mmCIF file with all atom_site columns, C-alpha atoms in Angstrom:
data_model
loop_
_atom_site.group_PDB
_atom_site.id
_atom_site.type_symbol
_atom_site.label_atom_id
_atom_site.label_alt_id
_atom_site.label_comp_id
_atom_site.label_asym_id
_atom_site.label_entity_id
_atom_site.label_seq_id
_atom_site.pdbx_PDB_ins_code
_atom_site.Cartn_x
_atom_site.Cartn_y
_atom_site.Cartn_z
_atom_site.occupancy
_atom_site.B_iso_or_equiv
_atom_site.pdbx_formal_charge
_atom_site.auth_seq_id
_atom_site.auth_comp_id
_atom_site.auth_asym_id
_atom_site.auth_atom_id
_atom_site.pdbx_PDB_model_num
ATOM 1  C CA . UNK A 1 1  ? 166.469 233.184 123.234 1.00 74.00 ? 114 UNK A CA 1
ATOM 2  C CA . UNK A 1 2  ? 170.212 234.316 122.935 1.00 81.00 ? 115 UNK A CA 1
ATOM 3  C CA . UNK A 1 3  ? 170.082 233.570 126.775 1.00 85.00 ? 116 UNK A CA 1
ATOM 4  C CA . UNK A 1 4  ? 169.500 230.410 126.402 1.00 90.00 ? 117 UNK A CA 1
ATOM 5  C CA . UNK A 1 5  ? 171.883 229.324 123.914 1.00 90.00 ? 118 UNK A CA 1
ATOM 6  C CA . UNK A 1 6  ? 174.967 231.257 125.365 1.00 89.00 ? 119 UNK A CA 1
ATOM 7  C CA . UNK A 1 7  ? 174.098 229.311 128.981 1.00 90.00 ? 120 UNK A CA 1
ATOM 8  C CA . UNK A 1 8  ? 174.071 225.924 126.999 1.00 92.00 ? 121 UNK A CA 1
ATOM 9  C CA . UNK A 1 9  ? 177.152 227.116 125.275 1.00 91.00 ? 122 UNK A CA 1
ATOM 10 C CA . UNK A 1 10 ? 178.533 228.037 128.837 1.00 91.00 ? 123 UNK A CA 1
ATOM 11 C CA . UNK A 1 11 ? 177.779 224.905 130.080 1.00 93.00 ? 124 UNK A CA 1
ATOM 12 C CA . UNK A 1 12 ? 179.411 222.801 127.306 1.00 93.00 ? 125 UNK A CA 1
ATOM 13 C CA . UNK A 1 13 ? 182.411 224.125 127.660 1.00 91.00 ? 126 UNK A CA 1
ATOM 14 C CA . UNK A 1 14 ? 182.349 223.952 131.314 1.00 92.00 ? 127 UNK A CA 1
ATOM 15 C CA . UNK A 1 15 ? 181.989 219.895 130.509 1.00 94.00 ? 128 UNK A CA 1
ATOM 16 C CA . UNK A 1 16 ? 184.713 219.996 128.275 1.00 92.00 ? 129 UNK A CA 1
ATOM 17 C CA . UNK A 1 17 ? 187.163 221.770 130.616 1.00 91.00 ? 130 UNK A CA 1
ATOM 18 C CA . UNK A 1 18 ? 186.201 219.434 132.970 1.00 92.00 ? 131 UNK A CA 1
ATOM 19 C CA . UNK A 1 19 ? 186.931 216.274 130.990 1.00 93.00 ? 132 UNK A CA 1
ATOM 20 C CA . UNK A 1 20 ? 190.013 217.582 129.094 1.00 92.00 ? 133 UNK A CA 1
ATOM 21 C CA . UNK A 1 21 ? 191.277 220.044 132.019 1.00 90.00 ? 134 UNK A CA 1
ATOM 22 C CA . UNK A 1 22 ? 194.939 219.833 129.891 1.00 91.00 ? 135 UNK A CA 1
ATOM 23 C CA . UNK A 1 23 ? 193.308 221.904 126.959 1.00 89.00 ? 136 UNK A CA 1
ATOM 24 C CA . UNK A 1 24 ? 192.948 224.680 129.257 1.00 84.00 ? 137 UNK A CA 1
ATOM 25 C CA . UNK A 1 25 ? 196.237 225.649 130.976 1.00 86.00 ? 138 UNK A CA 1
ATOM 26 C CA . UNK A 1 26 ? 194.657 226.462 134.251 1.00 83.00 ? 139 UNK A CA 1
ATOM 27 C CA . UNK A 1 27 ? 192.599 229.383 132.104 1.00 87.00 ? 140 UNK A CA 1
ATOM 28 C CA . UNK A 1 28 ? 188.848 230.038 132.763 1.00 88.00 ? 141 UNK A CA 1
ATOM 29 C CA . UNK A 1 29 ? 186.346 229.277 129.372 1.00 85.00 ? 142 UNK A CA 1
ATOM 30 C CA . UNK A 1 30 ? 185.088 232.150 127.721 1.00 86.00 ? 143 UNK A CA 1
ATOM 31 C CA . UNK A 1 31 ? 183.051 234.588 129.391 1.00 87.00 ? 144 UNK A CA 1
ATOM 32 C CA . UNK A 1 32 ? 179.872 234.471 127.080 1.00 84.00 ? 145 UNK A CA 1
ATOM 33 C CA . UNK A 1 33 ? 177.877 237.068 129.045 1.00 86.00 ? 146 UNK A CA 1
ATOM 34 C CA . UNK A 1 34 ? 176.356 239.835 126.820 1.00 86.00 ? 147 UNK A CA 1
ATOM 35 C CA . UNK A 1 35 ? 177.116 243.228 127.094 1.00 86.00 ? 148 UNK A CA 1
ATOM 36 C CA . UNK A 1 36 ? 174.417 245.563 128.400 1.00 89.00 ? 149 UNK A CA 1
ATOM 37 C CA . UNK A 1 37 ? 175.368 248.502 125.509 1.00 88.00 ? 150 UNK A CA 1
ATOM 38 C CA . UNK A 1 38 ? 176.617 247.943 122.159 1.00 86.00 ? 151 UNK A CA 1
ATOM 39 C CA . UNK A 1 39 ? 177.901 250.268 119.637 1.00 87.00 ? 152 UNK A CA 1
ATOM 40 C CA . UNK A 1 40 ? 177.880 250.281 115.533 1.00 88.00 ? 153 UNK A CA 1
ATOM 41 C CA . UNK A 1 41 ? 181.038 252.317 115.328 1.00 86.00 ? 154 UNK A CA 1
ATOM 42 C CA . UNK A 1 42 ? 182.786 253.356 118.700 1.00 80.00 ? 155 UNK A CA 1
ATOM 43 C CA . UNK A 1 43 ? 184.974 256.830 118.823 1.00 81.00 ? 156 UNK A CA 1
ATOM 44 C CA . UNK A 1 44 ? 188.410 255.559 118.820 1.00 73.00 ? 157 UNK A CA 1
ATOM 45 C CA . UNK A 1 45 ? 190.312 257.174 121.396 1.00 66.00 ? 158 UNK A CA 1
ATOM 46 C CA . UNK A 1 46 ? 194.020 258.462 120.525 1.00 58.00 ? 159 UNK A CA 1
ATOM 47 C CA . UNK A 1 47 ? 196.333 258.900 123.553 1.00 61.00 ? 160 UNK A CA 1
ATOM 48 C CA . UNK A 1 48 ? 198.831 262.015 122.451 1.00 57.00 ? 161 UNK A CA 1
ATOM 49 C CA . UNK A 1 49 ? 202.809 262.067 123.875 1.00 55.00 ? 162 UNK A CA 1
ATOM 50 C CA . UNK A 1 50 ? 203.488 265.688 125.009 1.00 56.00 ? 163 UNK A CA 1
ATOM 51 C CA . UNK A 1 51 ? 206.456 264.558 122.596 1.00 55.00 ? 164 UNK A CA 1
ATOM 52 C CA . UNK A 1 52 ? 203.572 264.083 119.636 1.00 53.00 ? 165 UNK A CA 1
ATOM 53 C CA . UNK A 1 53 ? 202.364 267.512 120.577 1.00 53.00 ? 166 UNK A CA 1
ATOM 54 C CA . UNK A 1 54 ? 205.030 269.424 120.730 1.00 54.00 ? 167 UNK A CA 1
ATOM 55 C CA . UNK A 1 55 ? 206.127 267.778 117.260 1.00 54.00 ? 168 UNK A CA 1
ATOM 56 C CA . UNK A 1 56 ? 202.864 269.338 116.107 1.00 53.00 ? 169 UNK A CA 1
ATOM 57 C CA . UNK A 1 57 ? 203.458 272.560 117.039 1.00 57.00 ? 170 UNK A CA 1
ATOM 58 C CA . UNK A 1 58 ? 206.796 272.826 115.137 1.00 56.00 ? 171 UNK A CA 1
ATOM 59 C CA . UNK A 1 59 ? 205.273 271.133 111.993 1.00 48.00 ? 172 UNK A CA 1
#
């Protein structure tokens, strides 16, 4: 079912970028593909400077 309405949805905007191309800037519409995984709460990833680290050592 979700199929369905996100290719309808797909294809009304499609229209509407073709009638109004101005609204659009030259962008593409919306990619309204699903993903194939999904997650309730993701791991957030932290990126550490060597500068952070070292900071952490002194602490």
């Amino acid at each position: 079912m979700p199929d369905k309405i996100l290719s309808k949805r797909k294809e009304v905007y499609e229209a509407a970028k073709a009638e109004h191309p101005e609204r659009w800037n030259g962008r593409a519409t919306r990619d309204w593909s699903l993903p194939d995984t999904v997650y309730l709460n993701p791991d957030k990833v932290h990126e550490h400077s060597e500068e952070t680290d070292e900071q952490m050592a002194v602490s």
